[in-house]
Short mmCIF file of C-alpha atoms and ligand atoms in Angstrom, two decimals:
data_model
loop_
_atom_site.label_atom_id
_atom_site.label_comp_id
_atom_site.label_asym_id
_atom_site.label_seq_id
_atom_site.Cartn_x
_atom_site.Cartn_y
_atom_site.Cartn_z
CA UNK A 1 0.20 0.22 -0.17
CA UNK A 2 1.69 3.13 -0.93
CA UNK A 3 0.97 6.69 0.66
CA UNK A 4 -1.64 8.87 -0.47
CA UNK A 5 0.85 10.96 -2.75
CA UNK A 6 1.75 7.87 -4.63
CA UNK A 7 -2.18 7.22 -5.61
CA UNK A 8 -2.70 10.86 -6.75
CA UNK A 9 -3.86 11.53 -10.24
CA UNK A 10 -3.61 14.91 -11.75
CA UNK A 11 -6.86 16.87 -12.07
CA UNK A 12 -8.89 14.13 -9.86
CA UNK A 13 -11.16 15.59 -7.30
CA UNK A 14 -12.49 14.90 -3.89
CA UNK A 15 -15.10 18.00 -3.73
CA UNK A 16 -16.89 20.00 -5.89
CA UNK A 17 -17.45 23.65 -4.43
CA UNK A 18 -18.93 26.25 -6.62
CA UNK A 19 -16.10 28.58 -7.85
CA UNK A 20 -15.47 31.87 -5.68
CA UNK A 21 -17.92 34.32 -6.47
CA UNK A 22 -16.54 37.11 -3.74
CA UNK A 23 -13.57 39.70 -4.30
CA UNK A 24 -10.03 37.87 -3.39
CA UNK A 25 -8.84 39.15 -0.26
CA UNK A 26 -5.59 41.11 -0.73
CA UNK A 27 -4.99 42.34 2.89
CA UNK A 28 -2.24 39.72 3.44
CA UNK A 29 1.15 41.24 2.53
CA UNK A 30 2.72 40.29 -0.69
CA UNK A 31 5.62 38.37 1.10
CA UNK A 32 3.54 36.27 3.22
CA UNK A 33 1.52 34.42 0.18
CA UNK A 34 2.10 31.35 -1.18
CA UNK A 35 4.27 31.55 -4.79
CA UNK A 36 3.93 28.00 -5.51
CA UNK A 37 0.80 25.45 -5.33
CA UNK A 38 -0.09 23.35 -2.36
CA UNK A 39 1.24 20.01 -3.40
CA UNK A 40 -1.41 17.91 -2.19
CA UNK A 41 -2.85 14.68 -3.74
CA UNK A 42 -5.20 14.84 -6.21
CA UNK A 43 -7.93 11.92 -5.13
CA UNK A 44 -11.66 11.35 -5.25
CA UNK A 45 -13.77 10.86 -2.02
CA UNK A 46 -13.97 7.19 -2.23
CA UNK A 47 -10.00 7.02 -2.85
CA UNK A 48 -9.45 8.75 0.19
CA UNK A 49 -11.92 6.90 2.40
CA UNK A 50 -10.53 3.07 1.21
CA UNK A 51 -6.96 4.60 1.73
CA UNK A 52 -7.44 5.68 5.40
CA UNK A 53 -9.72 2.56 5.99
CA UNK A 54 -7.17 0.27 4.86
CA UNK A 55 -4.52 1.92 7.04
CA UNK A 56 -6.72 1.83 10.21
CA UNK A 57 -7.31 -2.18 9.26
CA UNK A 58 -3.37 -2.53 9.67
CA UNK A 59 -3.49 -0.58 13.35
CA UNK A 60 -2.54 -2.90 16.06
CA UNK A 61 -3.91 -1.83 19.01
CA UNK A 62 -5.51 -3.35 22.52
CA UNK A 63 -8.83 -3.11 20.20
CA UNK A 64 -7.37 -5.71 18.20
CA UNK A 65 -4.69 -7.81 20.16
CA UNK A 66 -3.05 -8.18 23.12
CA UNK A 67 -0.14 -5.92 23.81
CA UNK A 68 2.10 -7.25 26.67
CA UNK A 69 4.09 -4.51 27.05
CA UNK A 70 5.75 -4.16 30.21
CA UNK A 71 6.12 -0.97 32.17
CA UNK A 72 3.92 0.98 30.05
CA UNK A 73 0.54 -1.17 31.09
CA UNK A 74 -1.47 -1.51 27.81
CA UNK A 75 -4.35 -2.57 29.28
CA UNK A 76 -8.28 -2.75 28.11
CA UNK A 77 -10.05 0.43 29.38
CA UNK A 78 -13.85 0.05 29.16
CA UNK A 79 -15.66 2.16 26.49
CA UNK A 80 -17.67 3.80 29.10
CA UNK A 81 -14.94 5.87 30.19
CA UNK A 82 -14.37 7.18 26.67
CA UNK A 83 -18.22 8.08 26.53
CA UNK A 84 -18.05 9.83 29.94
CA UNK A 85 -14.97 12.13 28.96
CA UNK A 86 -16.84 13.27 25.68
CA UNK A 87 -20.02 14.34 27.42
CA UNK A 88 -21.15 17.74 26.33
CA UNK A 89 -21.26 19.43 29.82
CA UNK A 90 -17.54 18.80 30.25
CA UNK A 91 -16.21 18.59 26.98
CA UNK A 92 -17.93 22.15 25.77
CA UNK A 93 -16.34 23.97 28.37
CA UNK A 94 -14.15 26.56 28.13
CA UNK A 95 -11.58 27.03 30.59
CA UNK A 96 -11.93 30.46 30.96
CA UNK A 97 -15.51 30.25 32.54
CA UNK A 98 -16.22 32.13 35.65
CA UNK A 99 -16.27 29.53 38.39
CA UNK A 100 -18.75 30.86 40.25
CA UNK A 101 -21.04 34.03 40.03
CA UNK A 102 -22.51 34.12 36.33
CA UNK A 103 -22.14 30.63 34.33
CA UNK A 104 -20.59 29.45 37.51
CA UNK A 105 -23.41 26.36 37.63
CA UNK A 106 -21.58 25.57 34.46
CA UNK A 107 -18.14 24.70 35.85
CA UNK A 108 -18.98 23.81 39.42
CA UNK A 109 -19.32 19.79 37.97
CA UNK A 110 -15.83 19.91 36.37
CA UNK A 111 -14.39 21.55 39.54
CA UNK A 112 -16.20 18.73 41.79
CA UNK A 113 -14.72 15.98 39.47
CA UNK A 114 -11.06 17.00 39.96
CA UNK A 115 -11.77 17.60 43.71
CA UNK A 116 -13.32 14.36 44.01
CA UNK A 117 -10.61 12.72 42.01
CA UNK A 118 -8.06 14.39 44.24
CA UNK A 119 -9.77 12.65 47.12
CA UNK A 120 -9.98 9.39 46.11
CA UNK A 121 -6.14 9.65 44.78
CA UNK A 122 -5.22 10.32 48.47
CA UNK A 123 -7.20 7.59 49.93
CA UNK A 124 -5.85 4.89 47.60
CA UNK A 125 -2.22 6.15 47.88
CA UNK A 126 -2.22 7.60 51.46
CA UNK A 127 -0.75 10.90 50.60
CA UNK A 128 -2.71 14.06 52.17
CA UNK A 129 -2.79 16.43 48.88
CA UNK A 130 -2.96 16.00 45.06
CA UNK A 131 -2.55 17.99 42.15
CA UNK A 132 -3.70 16.91 38.86
CA UNK A 133 -2.05 19.18 36.78
CA UNK A 134 1.08 17.32 35.38
CA UNK A 135 0.52 15.80 31.95
CA UNK A 136 2.31 12.74 32.14
CA UNK A 137 4.11 10.53 34.29
CA UNK A 138 7.80 12.34 33.38
CA UNK A 139 5.60 15.61 34.12
CA UNK A 140 4.48 14.41 37.34
CA UNK A 141 8.42 13.62 38.57
CA UNK A 142 9.94 16.74 37.39
CA UNK A 143 6.60 18.63 39.35
CA UNK A 144 7.80 16.32 42.54
CA UNK A 145 11.49 17.15 42.12
CA UNK A 146 10.45 20.94 41.73
CA UNK A 147 8.46 20.56 44.95
CA UNK A 148 11.16 18.40 46.74
CA UNK A 149 13.65 21.53 45.74
CA UNK A 150 11.16 24.32 46.58
CA UNK A 151 10.97 22.41 50.25
CA UNK A 152 14.72 22.08 50.80
CA UNK A 153 15.19 25.54 49.62
CA UNK A 154 12.58 26.93 52.17
CA UNK A 155 14.56 25.16 55.11
CA UNK A 156 17.62 26.49 54.07
CA UNK A 157 18.89 22.98 53.20
CA UNK A 158 21.89 22.81 50.82
CA UNK A 159 20.89 19.64 48.77
CA UNK A 160 22.55 18.75 45.39
CA UNK A 161 21.95 14.82 44.78
CA UNK A 162 19.00 12.73 43.84
CA UNK A 163 19.77 8.89 44.52
CA UNK A 164 18.00 6.67 42.15
CA UNK A 165 18.46 2.75 41.62
CA UNK A 166 20.04 1.34 38.46
CA UNK A 167 16.80 -0.26 37.55
CA UNK A 168 14.64 2.73 37.53
CA UNK A 169 12.51 3.98 34.48
CA UNK A 170 14.99 6.46 32.30
CA UNK A 171 12.54 9.51 33.16
CA UNK A 172 13.41 9.00 36.88
CA UNK A 173 17.14 10.54 36.40
CA UNK A 174 16.17 12.63 33.33
CA UNK A 175 13.42 14.12 35.63
CA UNK A 176 15.74 14.69 38.82
CA UNK A 177 18.49 16.28 36.17
CA UNK A 178 16.31 18.63 34.62
CA UNK A 179 15.47 19.75 38.36
CA UNK A 180 18.94 20.47 38.30
CA UNK A 181 20.16 17.87 40.46
CA UNK A 182 22.93 15.31 40.14
CA UNK A 183 21.98 11.71 40.22
CA UNK A 184 23.83 9.33 42.39
CA UNK A 185 23.25 5.44 41.36
CA UNK A 186 22.48 2.95 43.53
CA UNK A 187 22.95 -0.62 42.47
CA UNK A 188 20.47 -3.60 42.82
CA UNK A 189 21.35 -6.86 44.39
CA UNK A 190 21.34 -10.30 42.87
CA UNK A 191 18.10 -10.72 44.79
CA UNK A 192 16.66 -7.91 42.70
CA UNK A 193 16.48 -5.44 45.12
CA UNK A 194 18.17 -2.27 46.57
CA UNK A 195 21.57 -2.77 47.63
CA UNK A 196 20.94 -1.00 51.39
CA UNK A 197 24.34 -1.15 52.00
CA UNK A 198 25.52 1.09 48.97
CA UNK A 199 22.41 3.19 49.84
CA UNK A 200 23.65 4.01 53.69
CA UNK A 201 27.03 4.76 51.99
CA UNK A 202 25.46 7.64 49.47
CA UNK A 203 23.32 9.02 51.65
CA UNK A 204 24.16 12.01 52.90
CA UNK A 205 23.84 15.67 54.08
CA UNK A 206 23.85 16.44 50.17
CA UNK A 207 20.78 14.14 49.21
CA UNK A 208 17.48 15.83 48.19
CA UNK A 209 15.53 12.88 47.73
CA UNK A 210 15.28 8.99 46.98
CA UNK A 211 13.42 7.86 43.71
CA UNK A 212 12.15 4.24 44.21
CA UNK A 213 9.63 2.45 42.49
CA UNK A 214 8.09 -0.39 44.08
CA UNK A 215 7.25 -2.98 43.16
CA UNK A 216 10.51 -2.11 40.95
CA UNK A 217 10.85 -2.51 37.05
CA UNK A 218 11.86 -6.09 37.97
CA UNK A 219 8.34 -6.75 39.36
CA UNK A 220 9.59 -7.31 42.63
CA UNK A 221 8.07 -5.61 45.88
CA UNK A 222 10.79 -4.40 48.32
CA UNK A 223 9.58 -5.31 51.88
CA UNK A 224 12.02 -3.11 53.44
CA UNK A 225 10.83 -0.04 52.32
CA UNK A 226 10.23 0.84 55.70
CA UNK A 227 14.22 0.75 56.77
CA UNK A 228 14.83 2.73 53.71
CA UNK A 229 12.41 5.51 54.46
CA UNK A 230 13.79 5.91 57.95
CA UNK A 231 17.20 5.70 56.46
CA UNK A 232 16.27 8.97 54.28
CA UNK A 233 14.22 10.76 56.91
CA UNK A 234 17.36 10.80 59.38
CA UNK A 235 18.67 13.14 56.82
CA UNK A 236 15.68 15.14 55.99
CA UNK A 237 16.06 13.59 52.04
CA UNK A 238 12.51 13.14 50.69
CA UNK A 239 11.21 9.90 49.66
CA UNK A 240 9.63 9.75 46.25
CA UNK A 241 7.64 6.95 44.77
CA UNK A 242 7.24 6.40 40.83
CA UNK A 243 3.76 5.07 41.03
CA UNK A 244 3.61 4.96 36.94
CA UNK A 245 1.93 1.64 37.62
CA UNK A 246 -0.37 1.20 40.68
CA UNK A 247 -1.71 -2.29 39.34
CA UNK A 248 -0.18 -4.06 41.67
CA UNK A 249 -0.99 -2.46 44.95
CA UNK A 250 -4.52 -0.86 44.69
CA UNK A 251 -6.10 -1.61 48.33
CA UNK A 252 -2.95 -3.41 49.16
CA UNK A 253 -0.27 -1.05 49.66
CA UNK A 254 -0.18 2.71 50.32
CA UNK A 255 3.11 4.33 49.57
CA UNK A 256 2.05 7.32 51.97
CA UNK A 257 1.69 4.61 54.84
CA UNK A 258 5.17 3.49 54.17
CA UNK A 259 6.34 6.95 54.96
CA UNK A 260 6.83 8.21 51.03
CA UNK A 261 6.91 12.19 50.87
CA UNK A 262 5.81 12.41 47.25
CA UNK A 263 4.46 10.62 44.57
CA UNK A 264 3.20 10.57 41.10
CA UNK A 265 0.74 8.12 39.66
CA UNK A 266 -0.13 7.74 35.64
CA UNK A 267 -3.73 7.97 35.16
CA UNK A 268 -3.17 6.70 31.55
CA UNK A 269 -1.77 3.39 32.81
CA UNK A 270 -3.73 2.55 35.97
CA UNK A 271 -6.97 4.08 35.64
CA UNK A 272 -8.21 4.20 32.01
CA UNK A 273 -7.29 6.13 28.95
CA UNK A 274 -5.64 4.38 25.93
CA UNK A 275 -2.28 5.76 25.72
CA UNK A 276 -0.84 4.64 22.35
CA UNK A 277 1.49 7.12 20.34
CA UNK A 278 2.25 9.65 23.18
CA UNK A 279 -0.56 10.57 24.80
CA UNK A 280 -2.38 12.52 26.21
CA UNK A 281 -1.80 11.24 30.01
CA UNK A 282 -1.87 12.59 33.42
CA UNK A 283 0.51 12.39 36.18
CA UNK A 284 -0.91 13.54 39.40
CA UNK A 285 1.22 14.13 42.06
CA UNK A 286 0.14 13.30 45.85
CA UNK A 287 2.58 14.76 48.98
CA UNK A 288 2.25 14.39 52.38
CA UNK A 289 1.31 17.61 54.50
CA UNK A 290 5.14 19.23 54.96
CA UNK A 291 5.15 19.31 50.93
CA UNK A 292 1.59 20.57 50.26
CA UNK A 293 2.26 24.53 50.58
CA UNK A 294 4.69 23.98 47.50
CA UNK A 295 1.74 22.41 44.99
CA UNK A 296 1.51 24.16 41.91
CA UNK A 297 -1.51 26.87 41.51
CA UNK A 298 -4.39 26.60 40.93
CA UNK A 299 -6.07 24.07 43.53
CA UNK A 300 -9.09 23.69 44.11
CA UNK A 301 -11.08 24.39 47.50
CA UNK A 302 -14.24 22.87 48.73
CA UNK A 303 -16.03 26.40 50.43
CA UNK A 304 -18.65 25.80 53.38
CA UNK A 305 -21.66 26.37 51.37
CA UNK A 306 -20.96 23.27 49.36
CA UNK A 307 -19.42 25.11 46.16
CA UNK A 308 -15.95 24.49 44.57
CA UNK A 309 -13.51 27.52 43.82
CA UNK A 310 -9.93 27.75 42.43
CA UNK A 311 -7.66 28.89 44.84
CA UNK A 312 -4.11 30.84 43.90
CA UNK A 313 -3.40 31.93 47.12
CA UNK A 314 -0.57 29.95 47.98
CA UNK A 315 2.73 32.03 48.48
CA UNK A 316 5.04 29.22 48.56
CA UNK A 317 3.82 27.73 45.41
CA UNK A 318 6.22 26.52 42.53
CA UNK A 319 3.41 28.15 40.55
CA UNK A 320 2.15 26.73 37.18
CA UNK A 321 3.49 23.35 35.68
CA UNK A 322 0.77 23.35 33.26
CA UNK A 323 -1.39 25.40 30.57
CA UNK A 324 -5.05 25.57 32.99
CA UNK A 325 -5.81 22.51 35.06
CA UNK A 326 -3.69 19.76 33.30
CA UNK A 327 -5.41 17.02 31.09
CA UNK A 328 -8.84 17.39 32.44
CA UNK A 329 -10.56 14.54 30.15
CA UNK A 330 -8.01 12.47 31.32
CA UNK A 331 -9.00 13.20 35.03
CA UNK A 332 -12.55 12.56 34.04
CA UNK A 333 -11.87 8.94 32.66
CA UNK A 334 -9.90 8.26 35.81
CA UNK A 335 -12.65 9.32 37.81
CA UNK A 336 -15.25 7.31 36.33
CA UNK A 337 -12.70 4.56 36.07
CA UNK A 338 -12.39 4.51 39.93
CA UNK A 339 -15.98 4.94 40.98
CA UNK A 340 -17.04 2.07 38.32
CA UNK A 341 -14.56 -0.51 39.92
CA UNK A 342 -15.41 0.68 43.45
CA UNK A 343 -13.19 -0.30 46.23
CA UNK A 344 -13.26 -3.98 45.75
CA UNK A 345 -13.15 -3.63 42.14
CA UNK A 346 -9.82 -1.93 42.50
CA UNK A 347 -8.53 -4.82 44.80
CA UNK A 348 -9.74 -7.22 42.39
CA UNK A 349 -7.53 -5.24 39.73
CA UNK A 350 -4.65 -5.98 41.75
CA UNK A 351 -5.40 -9.33 42.53
CA UNK A 352 -5.56 -10.24 38.88
CA UNK A 353 -2.71 -8.13 37.45
CA UNK A 354 -0.20 -10.14 39.64
CA UNK A 355 -2.17 -13.39 39.19
CA UNK A 356 -1.73 -12.95 35.29
CA UNK A 357 1.66 -12.03 35.66
CA UNK A 358 2.61 -14.79 37.65
CA UNK A 359 0.82 -17.37 35.56
CA UNK A 360 2.71 -16.24 32.71
CA UNK A 361 6.20 -16.23 34.48
CA UNK A 362 5.65 -19.67 36.00
CA UNK A 363 4.56 -21.20 32.24
CA UNK A 364 7.71 -19.57 30.96
CA UNK A 365 10.30 -19.99 33.15
CA UNK A 366 11.22 -23.27 32.05
CA UNK A 367 11.47 -21.94 28.39
CA UNK A 368 13.48 -18.45 28.68
CA UNK A 369 15.91 -17.81 31.25
CA UNK A 370 14.23 -15.83 34.34
CA UNK A 371 16.22 -13.93 36.59
CA UNK A 372 14.04 -13.53 39.50
CA UNK A 373 11.69 -17.06 38.83
CA UNK A 374 10.25 -17.14 42.32
CA UNK A 375 7.24 -14.79 41.62
CA UNK A 376 6.23 -11.47 40.72
CA UNK A 377 3.87 -8.61 41.16
CA UNK A 378 2.20 -7.01 38.14
CA UNK A 379 4.88 -7.87 35.78
CA UNK A 380 7.71 -10.28 35.14
CA UNK A 381 10.99 -10.19 33.45
CA UNK A 382 12.45 -13.26 31.39
CA UNK A 383 15.69 -13.15 29.08
CA UNK A 384 17.12 -14.64 26.04
CA UNK A 385 20.36 -15.82 27.92
CA UNK A 386 19.37 -19.33 27.42
CA UNK A 387 18.93 -18.37 23.53
CA UNK A 388 22.20 -16.34 23.10
CA UNK A 389 24.72 -19.14 22.48
CA UNK A 390 22.56 -19.73 19.36
CA UNK A 391 22.85 -16.29 18.21
CA UNK A 392 19.32 -15.20 19.29
CA UNK A 393 18.67 -12.01 20.74
CA UNK A 394 15.81 -10.69 22.72
CA UNK A 395 14.75 -8.57 19.55
CA UNK A 396 14.46 -11.99 17.59
CA UNK A 397 11.93 -12.86 20.08
CA UNK A 398 9.90 -10.02 19.60
CA UNK A 399 9.71 -9.84 15.98
CA UNK A 400 8.79 -13.40 15.84
CA UNK A 401 5.75 -12.90 18.24
CA UNK A 402 4.64 -10.50 15.76
CA UNK A 403 4.00 -13.41 13.42
CA UNK A 404 2.10 -15.02 15.47
CA UNK A 405 -0.72 -12.02 16.24
CA UNK A 406 1.31 -10.63 19.42
CA UNK A 407 2.40 -7.05 20.11
CA UNK A 408 5.93 -7.64 21.44
CA UNK A 409 6.67 -7.10 25.21
CA UNK A 410 9.05 -4.53 26.42
CA UNK A 411 12.68 -5.49 25.36
CA UNK A 412 15.94 -4.45 26.79
CA UNK A 413 14.70 -3.06 29.73
CA UNK A 414 15.08 -3.09 32.23
CA UNK A 415 18.85 -2.42 31.65
CA UNK A 416 20.61 -4.28 34.28
CA UNK A 417 19.10 -7.65 32.75
CA UNK A 418 20.86 -8.39 29.72
CA UNK A 419 18.73 -9.21 26.57
CA UNK A 420 15.54 -8.69 29.03
CA UNK A 421 11.94 -9.51 28.08
CA UNK A 422 9.51 -7.62 30.22
CA UNK A 423 5.95 -8.68 30.36
CA UNK A 424 2.81 -7.45 31.51
CA UNK A 425 -0.22 -9.19 30.81
CA UNK A 426 -2.53 -6.66 33.05
CA UNK A 427 -5.46 -7.90 34.91
CA UNK A 428 -8.23 -7.27 31.57
CA UNK A 429 -6.70 -10.39 29.61
CA UNK A 430 -8.61 -13.72 29.90
CA UNK A 431 -6.93 -16.88 30.78
CA UNK A 432 -7.38 -18.25 26.84
CA UNK A 433 -5.66 -15.09 25.88
CA UNK A 434 -2.60 -16.05 28.28
CA UNK A 435 -2.65 -19.41 26.93
CA UNK A 436 -2.45 -18.36 23.42
CA UNK A 437 0.59 -16.00 24.14
CA UNK A 438 2.60 -18.48 26.28
CA UNK A 439 1.97 -21.13 23.26
CA UNK A 440 3.33 -18.59 20.70
CA UNK A 441 6.26 -17.71 23.11
CA UNK A 442 7.03 -21.40 23.44
CA UNK A 443 6.65 -22.04 19.78
CA UNK A 444 9.20 -18.93 19.18
CA UNK A 445 11.67 -20.63 21.99
CA UNK A 446 11.55 -23.76 19.80
CA UNK A 447 11.83 -22.30 16.45
CA UNK A 448 14.87 -20.28 18.29
CA UNK A 449 16.47 -23.77 19.12
CA UNK A 450 15.83 -25.39 16.14
CA UNK A 451 15.66 -22.97 12.99
CA UNK A 452 17.37 -19.49 14.45
CA UNK A 453 17.86 -18.32 10.49
CA UNK A 454 13.95 -18.37 10.12
CA UNK A 455 13.47 -16.33 13.14
CA UNK A 456 16.12 -13.77 11.70
CA UNK A 457 13.73 -12.91 9.38
CA UNK A 458 10.77 -12.28 11.22
CA UNK A 459 8.48 -10.48 10.67
CA UNK A 460 7.45 -12.00 7.58
CA UNK A 461 3.64 -11.28 7.96
CA UNK A 462 3.94 -7.52 7.98
CA UNK A 463 3.64 -4.98 5.30
CA UNK A 464 7.15 -4.28 5.75
CA UNK A 465 9.98 -6.70 7.46
CA UNK A 466 12.77 -6.38 9.65
CA UNK A 467 14.14 -2.58 9.51
CA UNK A 468 17.06 -0.91 10.14
CA UNK A 469 15.48 0.98 12.96
CA UNK A 470 18.17 3.19 13.65
CA UNK A 471 18.16 4.23 9.82
CA UNK A 472 14.38 4.64 9.59
CA UNK A 473 14.54 7.17 12.32
CA UNK A 474 17.44 9.17 11.32
CA UNK A 475 17.12 9.13 7.19
CA UNK A 476 13.65 9.46 6.60
CA UNK A 477 11.96 9.06 2.91
CA UNK A 478 10.22 12.15 2.39
CA UNK A 479 10.32 11.33 -1.23
CA UNK A 480 6.70 11.55 -1.65
CA UNK A 481 5.80 14.88 0.00
CA UNK A 482 8.50 16.98 -1.44
C1 PLP B 501 5.98 5.21 32.19
C2 PLP B 501 6.57 5.24 33.21
C3 PLP B 501 7.01 6.39 33.53
C4 PLP B 501 6.76 7.68 32.91
O1 PLP B 501 5.76 7.93 32.36
P1 PLP B 501 5.41 8.94 31.14
O2 PLP B 501 3.57 9.32 31.23
O3 PLP B 501 5.40 8.15 29.86
O4 PLP B 501 6.03 10.18 31.18
C5 PLP B 501 8.00 6.71 34.64
N1 PLP B 501 8.04 5.54 35.39
C6 PLP B 501 7.81 4.38 34.95
C7 PLP B 501 8.24 3.16 35.97
C8 PLP B 501 6.95 3.84 33.84
O5 PLP B 501 6.46 3.31 33.56
#
């Protein structure tokens, strides 16, 4: 299938508008006017419809197939939350509508959604206050780091370093670095846990914060977390929780109870909102009381008469971190999703997510190397160490899965596991789907053993085969549109 320009036939038209019968407007200065024709494709309406319908049928997504991407939680989200997010009473609101007085009735519902979502997130995570403004997980991390910087500055603490384990998601060190901190890496022990002795030796009066993910990116829960918190707090270092993915801990563990001071949640991973292709998302940030004066403005206040208003009167606030109020529609979906599940529903989410991941791990650990074979939380990590002597890498397994109808899991992350394959089945998939996936993984493992060369050619069922991905990104072919 060629791109749409390749189907262009000179003179063919998709519209038949009457010719212009008003005088041309010459108010645009000469030097701003086009001198060449717009190079658009010339096609009929039917050509265009068939082209894009054809493309859409090649889309791969959760609505078509299983998508077991580790860390990024590609789970099915109910369509009812999509429907709610486009209700006109919400989607047609202008962000500058007055909150109270005239027209105030129009905005009260939206303000109530944000206020109540903040309360629900506090309840779920054990934090004292939330802002829903950050527009992605990484944006939440940066906001959290700015809050920590503001806290230390306010106290007169001179802090320059943030401690981060070597298994952390790449956004952790980058967010801390953008906030101005030096990154100190903490190694992970053979048990997949943070090396506490190394942490102790690196903690000092220079430490602004420790950023942790728990369960970590290896899918393992660190039960010594309170010890880490006590160590951090001895130095007044703030404990940051990367809650991009809460799928394993809903109703089971609250970062706030484990003495974390600040955290973000990716609504687009745990609480509805499909998130392929880069967004939109939302990364609300929760804090303990001592950090709440620094939260971004605006914040939502509930007045004694039951109405809601935006409050800007926080002199220590770090200010604005997003236009208006963040990605409101994403927050609305999350609010609807949480209410839809209810307390027991959220507990079920976590239990099923963890059960599914353990089912995949135990079914595959004899076919692939499993660095942590004894159980996992919501995701598990395998590697192709067994297949490596035969010349098979994680990428070959990933490409082989495509021919069997599955989106590949995350590969080559976490960085500390050589040839890593990271699988997150999520709670929304059935046992039948997991069994099909497990069968496909086993089949690929046996092809890797019996005819590794054929696996090197995968995928063979897609419009394009294996690409030189670096070249595809660096040397794009623009010939059709130039
Ligand atoms: C996805 C993810 C992030 C970053 O979230 P974005 O919304 O992609 O910016 C951070 N940490 C972890 C563990 C993640 O899985």
